């Protein structure tokens, strides 16, 4: 069974060490980061189950980092901070934090809160990393690598990819894709928008051997995985 990977972004050396020690004692796999930039670097190359995030960091604001986080990844996070005003707590929760813990706090309480949040996302690591052909896909981190190189996918392209992965070998009509990705956000699009986005996604992930997404003319699209291209 994989240990839960916890990223601890906290610039106080003693507090960071204490959190990491207690997380490790609780059977988790903690990774310390003392600057926001270190947290960003870790997330680029590593799967992560949960983040503990301070607000007042030497190289930026934790609230801004959290907004960046929620736009690029699907990782639960908890604020751990001395910012204890009601408006600050509300801001943190509205950004998307699973909890907001104010300093000073009990390390035991933090560990229990971490466990509680992790229990809301059972088996996330098992579903997270998908290998298909030359692709390595992290659903948790919303990243895709082709032959080890990180691809630049737009949010809509990644949502399309996720939808294909959730429905392997199933024919997905353009109407289905429009309803699941665009209509749910109140955006009106036509067939051309769907075709264009699927085409862009396929051009980024396909290689000389695999096309991954096959067009079923007049009907829609089907995820065929790493089957070889038809000649």
GROMACS .gro file of C-alpha atoms in nm:
model
  231
    1UNK     CA    1   0.000   0.000   0.000
    2UNK     CA    2   0.138   0.343  -0.096
    3UNK     CA    3   0.206   0.593   0.179
    4UNK     CA    4   0.022   0.920   0.139
    5UNK     CA    5   0.256   1.186   0.002
    6UNK     CA    6   0.218   1.513   0.194
    7UNK     CA    7   0.382   1.838   0.081
    8UNK     CA    8   0.449   2.073   0.374
    9UNK     CA    9   0.499   2.434   0.258
   10UNK     CA   10   0.608   2.621   0.570
   11UNK     CA   11   0.908   2.854   0.607
   12UNK     CA   12   0.955   2.802   0.982
   13UNK     CA   13   1.227   2.534   1.006
   14UNK     CA   14   1.124   2.403   1.347
   15UNK     CA   15   0.753   2.390   1.268
   16UNK     CA   16   0.813   2.229   0.928
   17UNK     CA   17   1.036   1.965   1.086
   18UNK     CA   18   0.780   1.900   1.359
   19UNK     CA   19   0.500   1.856   1.109
   20UNK     CA   20   0.708   1.625   0.891
   21UNK     CA   21   0.816   1.416   1.190
   22UNK     CA   22   0.459   1.370   1.313
   23UNK     CA   23   0.331   1.293   0.964
   24UNK     CA   24   0.600   1.030   0.924
   25UNK     CA   25   0.514   0.881   1.262
   26UNK     CA   26   0.155   0.857   1.142
   27UNK     CA   27   0.265   0.647   0.845
   28UNK     CA   28   0.273   0.920   0.581
   29UNK     CA   29   0.545   1.036   0.344
   30UNK     CA   30   0.614   1.407   0.413
   31UNK     CA   31   0.814   1.638   0.186
   32UNK     CA   32   0.927   1.974   0.329
   33UNK     CA   33   0.929   2.295   0.124
   34UNK     CA   34   1.047   2.622   0.279
   35UNK     CA   35   0.952   2.846  -0.013
   36UNK     CA   36   0.660   2.849  -0.256
   37UNK     CA   37   0.906   2.798  -0.540
   38UNK     CA   38   1.020   2.471  -0.379
   39UNK     CA   39   0.659   2.358  -0.363
   40UNK     CA   40   0.610   2.434  -0.732
   41UNK     CA   41   0.921   2.238  -0.826
   42UNK     CA   42   0.808   1.938  -0.622
   43UNK     CA   43   0.465   1.932  -0.786
   44UNK     CA   44   0.613   1.938  -1.135
   45UNK     CA   45   0.770   1.596  -1.096
   46UNK     CA   46   0.594   1.423  -0.807
   47UNK     CA   47   0.250   1.291  -0.720
   48UNK     CA   48   0.104   1.446  -0.407
   49UNK     CA   49  -0.200   1.349  -0.200
   50UNK     CA   50  -0.233   1.659   0.018
   51UNK     CA   51  -0.065   1.994   0.086
   52UNK     CA   52  -0.019   2.183   0.412
   53UNK     CA   53   0.025   2.548   0.317
   54UNK     CA   54   0.131   2.855   0.512
   55UNK     CA   55   0.005   3.196   0.396
   56UNK     CA   56   0.294   3.430   0.480
   57UNK     CA   57   0.587   3.290   0.282
   58UNK     CA   58   0.919   3.461   0.200
   59UNK     CA   59   0.864   3.447  -0.176
   60UNK     CA   60   0.492   3.512  -0.200
   61UNK     CA   61   0.143   3.483  -0.060
   62UNK     CA   62  -0.011   3.145   0.017
   63UNK     CA   63  -0.354   3.261  -0.097
   64UNK     CA   64  -0.218   3.342  -0.443
   65UNK     CA   65  -0.035   3.009  -0.451
   66UNK     CA   66  -0.359   2.830  -0.360
   67UNK     CA   67  -0.542   2.997  -0.649
   68UNK     CA   68  -0.264   2.885  -0.880
   69UNK     CA   69  -0.285   2.538  -0.727
   70UNK     CA   70  -0.659   2.498  -0.782
   71UNK     CA   71  -0.631   2.611  -1.145
   72UNK     CA   72  -0.364   2.354  -1.231
   73UNK     CA   73  -0.410   2.058  -0.997
   74UNK     CA   74  -0.677   1.863  -0.811
   75UNK     CA   75  -0.496   1.822  -0.481
   76UNK     CA   76  -0.665   1.878  -0.142
   77UNK     CA   77  -0.491   2.136   0.076
   78UNK     CA   78  -0.512   2.282   0.426
   79UNK     CA   79  -0.395   2.624   0.533
   80UNK     CA   80  -0.173   2.639   0.844
   81UNK     CA   81  -0.126   3.004   0.926
   82UNK     CA   82  -0.115   3.284   1.181
   83UNK     CA   83  -0.364   3.480   0.968
   84UNK     CA   84  -0.665   3.434   1.192
   85UNK     CA   85  -0.903   3.715   1.100
   86UNK     CA   86  -1.252   3.605   1.003
   87UNK     CA   87  -1.222   3.756   0.653
   88UNK     CA   88  -0.891   3.573   0.599
   89UNK     CA   89  -1.039   3.239   0.705
   90UNK     CA   90  -1.337   3.291   0.475
   91UNK     CA   91  -1.105   3.384   0.187
   92UNK     CA   92  -0.901   3.068   0.239
   93UNK     CA   93  -1.208   2.846   0.242
   94UNK     CA   94  -1.356   3.017  -0.063
   95UNK     CA   95  -1.037   2.956  -0.257
   96UNK     CA   96  -1.096   2.586  -0.199
   97UNK     CA   97  -0.909   2.484   0.116
   98UNK     CA   98  -1.038   2.166   0.281
   99UNK     CA   99  -0.959   2.319   0.621
  100UNK     CA  100  -0.809   2.635   0.769
  101UNK     CA  101  -0.595   2.584   1.079
  102UNK     CA  102  -0.474   2.888   1.271
  103UNK     CA  103  -0.152   2.911   1.472
  104UNK     CA  104  -0.072   2.817   1.738
  105UNK     CA  105  -0.211   2.469   1.688
  106UNK     CA  106  -0.171   2.117   1.823
  107UNK     CA  107   0.036   1.892   1.597
  108UNK     CA  108  -0.186   1.599   1.695
  109UNK     CA  109  -0.493   1.789   1.584
  110UNK     CA  110  -0.330   1.876   1.250
  111UNK     CA  111  -0.246   1.509   1.188
  112UNK     CA  112  -0.605   1.406   1.260
  113UNK     CA  113  -0.737   1.676   1.027
  114UNK     CA  114  -0.500   1.552   0.756
  115UNK     CA  115  -0.629   1.197   0.802
  116UNK     CA  116  -0.987   1.319   0.784
  117UNK     CA  117  -0.928   1.500   0.455
  118UNK     CA  118  -0.741   1.203   0.306
  119UNK     CA  119  -1.035   0.979   0.395
  120UNK     CA  120  -1.253   1.195   0.171
  121UNK     CA  121  -1.036   1.095  -0.124
  122UNK     CA  122  -0.994   0.717  -0.080
  123UNK     CA  123  -0.760   0.543  -0.322
  124UNK     CA  124  -0.661   0.863  -0.499
  125UNK     CA  125  -0.303   0.750  -0.554
  126UNK     CA  126  -0.414   0.418  -0.703
  127UNK     CA  127  -0.617   0.601  -0.969
  128UNK     CA  128  -0.374   0.884  -1.014
  129UNK     CA  129  -0.087   0.763  -1.230
  130UNK     CA  130  -0.179   0.616  -1.568
  131UNK     CA  131   0.076   0.484  -1.816
  132UNK     CA  132  -0.036   0.438  -2.175
  133UNK     CA  133   0.209   0.400  -2.461
  134UNK     CA  134   0.452   0.692  -2.441
  135UNK     CA  135   0.222   0.883  -2.203
  136UNK     CA  136   0.244   0.916  -1.826
  137UNK     CA  137  -0.067   1.087  -1.694
  138UNK     CA  138  -0.123   1.217  -1.341
  139UNK     CA  139  -0.491   1.289  -1.283
  140UNK     CA  140  -0.413   1.427  -0.939
  141UNK     CA  141  -0.152   1.676  -1.059
  142UNK     CA  142  -0.323   1.732  -1.395
  143UNK     CA  143   0.001   1.667  -1.582
  144UNK     CA  144   0.084   1.465  -1.892
  145UNK     CA  145   0.430   1.358  -2.001
  146UNK     CA  146   0.517   1.211  -2.340
  147UNK     CA  147   0.843   1.019  -2.344
  148UNK     CA  148   0.927   1.196  -2.018
  149UNK     CA  149   0.866   1.547  -2.152
  150UNK     CA  150   0.596   1.757  -1.985
  151UNK     CA  151   0.320   1.856  -2.227
  152UNK     CA  152   0.143   2.190  -2.213
  153UNK     CA  153  -0.229   2.111  -2.211
  154UNK     CA  154  -0.500   2.370  -2.174
  155UNK     CA  155  -0.759   2.301  -1.900
  156UNK     CA  156  -1.024   2.202  -2.156
  157UNK     CA  157  -0.781   1.964  -2.328
  158UNK     CA  158  -0.702   1.794  -1.998
  159UNK     CA  159  -1.075   1.764  -1.918
  160UNK     CA  160  -1.126   1.599  -2.256
  161UNK     CA  161  -0.840   1.359  -2.190
  162UNK     CA  162  -0.983   1.270  -1.849
  163UNK     CA  163  -1.323   1.204  -2.004
  164UNK     CA  164  -1.171   0.972  -2.264
  165UNK     CA  165  -0.975   0.785  -1.996
  166UNK     CA  166  -1.293   0.740  -1.790
  167UNK     CA  167  -1.468   0.588  -2.094
  168UNK     CA  168  -1.212   0.361  -2.264
  169UNK     CA  169  -1.324   0.212  -2.599
  170UNK     CA  170  -1.667   0.380  -2.565
  171UNK     CA  171  -1.791   0.594  -2.852
  172UNK     CA  172  -1.826   0.951  -2.725
  173UNK     CA  173  -2.049   1.168  -2.941
  174UNK     CA  174  -1.991   1.539  -2.987
  175UNK     CA  175  -2.318   1.606  -2.805
  176UNK     CA  176  -2.193   1.403  -2.508
  177UNK     CA  177  -1.864   1.593  -2.497
  178UNK     CA  178  -2.040   1.929  -2.525
  179UNK     CA  179  -2.278   1.840  -2.242
  180UNK     CA  180  -2.009   1.709  -2.007
  181UNK     CA  181  -1.742   1.975  -2.060
  182UNK     CA  182  -1.897   2.293  -2.193
  183UNK     CA  183  -2.269   2.294  -2.109
  184UNK     CA  184  -2.197   2.213  -1.743
  185UNK     CA  185  -2.020   2.551  -1.720
  186UNK     CA  186  -2.291   2.739  -1.902
  187UNK     CA  187  -2.080   2.786  -2.215
  188UNK     CA  188  -2.242   2.754  -2.557
  189UNK     CA  189  -2.026   2.584  -2.820
  190UNK     CA  190  -2.086   2.414  -3.154
  191UNK     CA  191  -1.952   2.101  -3.325
  192UNK     CA  192  -1.656   2.292  -3.465
  193UNK     CA  193  -1.535   2.389  -3.116
  194UNK     CA  194  -1.546   2.025  -3.007
  195UNK     CA  195  -1.363   1.906  -3.318
  196UNK     CA  196  -1.098   2.174  -3.279
  197UNK     CA  197  -1.028   2.090  -2.915
  198UNK     CA  198  -1.013   1.715  -2.978
  199UNK     CA  199  -0.780   1.776  -3.273
  200UNK     CA  200  -0.548   1.991  -3.061
  201UNK     CA  201  -0.541   1.732  -2.784
  202UNK     CA  202  -0.467   1.450  -3.026
  203UNK     CA  203  -0.189   1.646  -3.196
  204UNK     CA  204  -0.017   1.694  -2.860
  205UNK     CA  205  -0.041   1.337  -2.728
  206UNK     CA  206  -0.011   1.132  -3.049
  207UNK     CA  207   0.320   0.998  -3.175
  208UNK     CA  208   0.436   0.806  -3.481
  209UNK     CA  209   0.299   0.478  -3.343
  210UNK     CA  210  -0.016   0.571  -3.149
  211UNK     CA  211  -0.299   0.815  -3.215
  212UNK     CA  212  -0.484   0.737  -2.886
  213UNK     CA  213  -0.807   0.906  -3.001
  214UNK     CA  214  -0.979   0.773  -3.312
  215UNK     CA  215  -1.239   0.967  -3.507
  216UNK     CA  216  -1.552   0.768  -3.591
  217UNK     CA  217  -1.673   0.979  -3.881
  218UNK     CA  218  -2.025   1.110  -3.848
  219UNK     CA  219  -2.055   0.977  -3.492
  220UNK     CA  220  -1.784   1.102  -3.258
  221UNK     CA  221  -1.460   0.982  -3.102
  222UNK     CA  222  -1.323   0.677  -2.925
  223UNK     CA  223  -1.023   0.634  -2.694
  224UNK     CA  224  -0.822   0.342  -2.833
  225UNK     CA  225  -0.523   0.372  -2.601
  226UNK     CA  226  -0.186   0.265  -2.733
  227UNK     CA  227  -0.311   0.065  -3.030
  228UNK     CA  228  -0.096   0.122  -3.336
  229UNK     CA  229  -0.211   0.371  -3.596
  230UNK     CA  230  -0.402   0.238  -3.891
  231UNK     CA  231  -0.211   0.262  -4.217
   0.00000   0.00000   0.00000
